[in-house]
C-alpha positions in Angstrom: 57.4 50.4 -46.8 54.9 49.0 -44.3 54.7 45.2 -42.3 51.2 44.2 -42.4 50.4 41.0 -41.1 48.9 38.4 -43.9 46.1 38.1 -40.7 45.4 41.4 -40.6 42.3 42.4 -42.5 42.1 46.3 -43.1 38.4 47.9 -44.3 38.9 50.0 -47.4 38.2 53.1 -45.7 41.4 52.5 -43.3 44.6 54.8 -43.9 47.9 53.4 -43.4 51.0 55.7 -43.6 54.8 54.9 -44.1 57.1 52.6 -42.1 54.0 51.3 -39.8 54.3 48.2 -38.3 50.9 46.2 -37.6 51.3 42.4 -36.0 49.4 38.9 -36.0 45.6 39.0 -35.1 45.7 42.9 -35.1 41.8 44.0 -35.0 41.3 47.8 -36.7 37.8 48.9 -37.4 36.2 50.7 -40.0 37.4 55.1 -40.6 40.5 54.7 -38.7 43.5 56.9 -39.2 46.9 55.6 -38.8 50.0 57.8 -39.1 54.0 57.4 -40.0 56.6 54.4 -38.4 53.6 53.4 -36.1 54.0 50.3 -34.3 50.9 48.0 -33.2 51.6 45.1 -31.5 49.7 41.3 -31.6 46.3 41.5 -30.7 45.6 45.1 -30.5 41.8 46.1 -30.7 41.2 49.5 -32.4 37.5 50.5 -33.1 35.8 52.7 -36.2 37.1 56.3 -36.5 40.3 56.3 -34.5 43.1 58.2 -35.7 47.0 57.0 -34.6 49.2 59.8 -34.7 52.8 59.2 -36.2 55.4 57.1 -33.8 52.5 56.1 -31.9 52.9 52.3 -30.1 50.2 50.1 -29.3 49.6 47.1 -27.4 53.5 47.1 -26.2 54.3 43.8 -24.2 55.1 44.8 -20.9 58.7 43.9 -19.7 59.5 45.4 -15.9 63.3 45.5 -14.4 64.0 42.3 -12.3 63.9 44.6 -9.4 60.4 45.8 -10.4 57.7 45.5 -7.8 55.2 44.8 -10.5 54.5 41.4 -10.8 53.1 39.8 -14.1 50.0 37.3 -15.2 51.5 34.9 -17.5 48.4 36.0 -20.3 47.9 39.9 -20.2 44.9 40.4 -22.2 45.5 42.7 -25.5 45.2 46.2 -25.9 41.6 47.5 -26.6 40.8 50.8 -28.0 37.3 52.1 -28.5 35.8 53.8 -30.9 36.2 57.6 -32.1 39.4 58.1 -30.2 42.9 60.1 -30.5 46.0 58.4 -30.1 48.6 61.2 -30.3 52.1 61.0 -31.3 54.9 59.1 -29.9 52.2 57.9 -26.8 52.9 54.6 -25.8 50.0 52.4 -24.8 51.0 48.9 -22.9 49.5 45.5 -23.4 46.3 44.8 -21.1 45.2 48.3 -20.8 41.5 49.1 -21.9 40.6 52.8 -24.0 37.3 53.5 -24.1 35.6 55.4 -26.5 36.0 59.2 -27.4 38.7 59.6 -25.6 42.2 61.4 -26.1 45.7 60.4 -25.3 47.9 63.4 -26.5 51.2 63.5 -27.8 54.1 61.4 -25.7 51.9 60.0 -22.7 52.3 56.3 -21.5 49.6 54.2 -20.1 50.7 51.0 -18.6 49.6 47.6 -18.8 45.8 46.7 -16.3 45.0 50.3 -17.3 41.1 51.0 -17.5 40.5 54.1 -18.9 36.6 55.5 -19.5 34.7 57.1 -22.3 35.3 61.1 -23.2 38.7 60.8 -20.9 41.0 63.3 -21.8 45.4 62.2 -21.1 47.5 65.3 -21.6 50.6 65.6 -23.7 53.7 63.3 -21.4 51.2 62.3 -19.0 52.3 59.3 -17.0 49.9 56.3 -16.0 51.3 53.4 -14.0 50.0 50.2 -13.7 46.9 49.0 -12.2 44.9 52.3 -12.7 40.9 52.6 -13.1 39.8 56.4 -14.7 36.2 57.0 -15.1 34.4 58.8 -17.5 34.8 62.5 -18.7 37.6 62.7 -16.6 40.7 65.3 -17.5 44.5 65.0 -16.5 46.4 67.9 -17.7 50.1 67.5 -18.9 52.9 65.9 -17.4 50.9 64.9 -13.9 51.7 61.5 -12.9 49.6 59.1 -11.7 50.9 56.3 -9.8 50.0 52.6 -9.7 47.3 51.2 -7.9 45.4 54.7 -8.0 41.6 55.3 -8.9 40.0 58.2 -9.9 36.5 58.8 -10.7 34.1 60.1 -13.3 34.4 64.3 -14.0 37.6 64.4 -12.0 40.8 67.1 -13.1 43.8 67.2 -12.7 45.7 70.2 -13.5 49.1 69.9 -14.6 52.1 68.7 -12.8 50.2 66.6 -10.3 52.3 64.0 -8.7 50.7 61.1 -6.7 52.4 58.1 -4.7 51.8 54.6 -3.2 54.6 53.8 -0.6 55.5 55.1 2.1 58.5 53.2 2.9 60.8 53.9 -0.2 61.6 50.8 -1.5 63.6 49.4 2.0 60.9 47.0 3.8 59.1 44.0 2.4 55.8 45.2 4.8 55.5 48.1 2.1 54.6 45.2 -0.8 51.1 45.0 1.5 50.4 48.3 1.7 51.1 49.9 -1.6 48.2 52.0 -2.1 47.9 55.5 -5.1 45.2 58.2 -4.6 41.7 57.8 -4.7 40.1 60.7 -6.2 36.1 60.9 -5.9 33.6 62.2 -8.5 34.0 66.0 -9.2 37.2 66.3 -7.6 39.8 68.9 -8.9 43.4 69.0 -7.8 44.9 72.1 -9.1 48.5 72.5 -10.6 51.9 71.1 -8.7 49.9 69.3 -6.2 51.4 66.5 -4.6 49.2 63.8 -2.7 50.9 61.2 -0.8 50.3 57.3 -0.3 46.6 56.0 0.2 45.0 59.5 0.5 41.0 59.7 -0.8 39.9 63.1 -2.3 36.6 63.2 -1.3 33.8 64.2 -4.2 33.7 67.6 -5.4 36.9 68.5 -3.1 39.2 71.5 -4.6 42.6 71.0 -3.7 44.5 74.5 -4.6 47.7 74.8 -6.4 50.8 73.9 -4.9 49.2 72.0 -1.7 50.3 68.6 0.2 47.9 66.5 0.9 48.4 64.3 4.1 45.3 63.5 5.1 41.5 62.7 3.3 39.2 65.6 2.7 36.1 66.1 3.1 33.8 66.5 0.3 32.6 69.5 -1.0 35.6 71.5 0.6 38.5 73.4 -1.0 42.0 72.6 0.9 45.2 74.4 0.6 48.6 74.8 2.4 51.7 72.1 2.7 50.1 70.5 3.8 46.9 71.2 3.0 44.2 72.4 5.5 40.3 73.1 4.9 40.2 76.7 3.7 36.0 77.1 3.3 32.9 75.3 1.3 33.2 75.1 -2.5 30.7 77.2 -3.9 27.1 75.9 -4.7 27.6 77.3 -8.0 30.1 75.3 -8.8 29.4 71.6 -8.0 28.3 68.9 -10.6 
């Protein structure tokens, strides 16, 4: 048995399967695909050809821990989802984040709410996203990195898996650290290779390779490839291999 919404218009060629769960002033386009117990929230904007895998939720209101340092607009804007995409299982997408078309979010990732996500993006299987993110287009994080609030990365970028990235560098214990919260900026091209760990406010220049298993403390320089903990300029990426 499925709750559908009496506002909820659904084109014939839309699939529904069991136990789903779609709210008030839910929007779903024309060819989409939507699984088993899948719950999408008011407002949610989902365009043609989308497919929902099963346990999937969509447009979840955002609700952070009183000690949070996320602070809240009284009207986040809904969920949007463009067209042609892949919504994996059990992925959870917040309220006020922004899909855009083509673009994959595998099985058991979470993107938060202000989350702008670009066309042909691809968001491994228990990838994290925090909070006030921007990802440009064709841009690939691999599984289970985690990318921190209030970081940025650019069009063509990778990330391999396991990739960590942070924004404070006081841990939580000064109120100077709410001014100066800052993720990774990673420029266009940039690769960060597998366990890499970049700290607070750090900018990956464009085309940088950061190797496997590095720290990065400091900005790069573009076109280099770093490596080390922490990481150091190693040579010159190869001509062959920039965008």
């Amino acid at each position: 048995m499925n709750f559908i919404d009496p506002s909820v218009v659904l084109d014939e060629t839309v699939e529904v399967g069991y136990f789903t769960v779609i709210e008030k002033g839910v929007k779903i386009g024309k060819n989409v695909k939507i699984g088993n117990r899948v719950t999408i929230h008011e407002g949610t904007v989902i365009g043609d050809g989308t497919t929902i895998a099963d346990g999937a939720v969509l447009g979840k209101p955002p609700k952070p821990a009183k000690t949070s340092t996320v602070k809240l607009s009284d009207d986040i804007p809904a969920l949007v989802i463009g067209e042609d995409c892949t919504i994996g299982a059990n992925a959870v997408i917040y309220r006020g984040a922004t899909i855009g078309a083509n673009t994959l979010v595998a099985d058991l990732a979470s993107v938060r709410e202000n989350v702008k996500i670009g066309n042909y993006v691809i968001v491994g299987r228990g990838v994290c996203i925090e909070n006030h993110v921007e990802i440009g287009d064709r841009t690939k994080i691999q599984s289970n990195s985690y990318i921190t609030a209030y970081s940025t990365l650019e069009d063509h970028v990778f990330i391999a898996p396991c990739v960590t990235t942070t924004n404070d560098n006081y841990m939580g214990r000064t109120e100077e650290r709410f001014s100066k919260i800052k993720g990774a900026t990673i420029k266009r091209g940039a690769r960060v290779g597998g366990g890499v760990i970049i700290l607070p406010g750090i900018t990956i220049a464009e085309e940088t390779f950061v190797a496997a298993g590095a720290l990065v403390t400091k900005d790069t320089e573009p076109k280099t490839v770093v490596k080390g903990f922490p990481a150091k300029f190693s040579k010159m990426v190869d001509e062959r291999e920039l965008l």
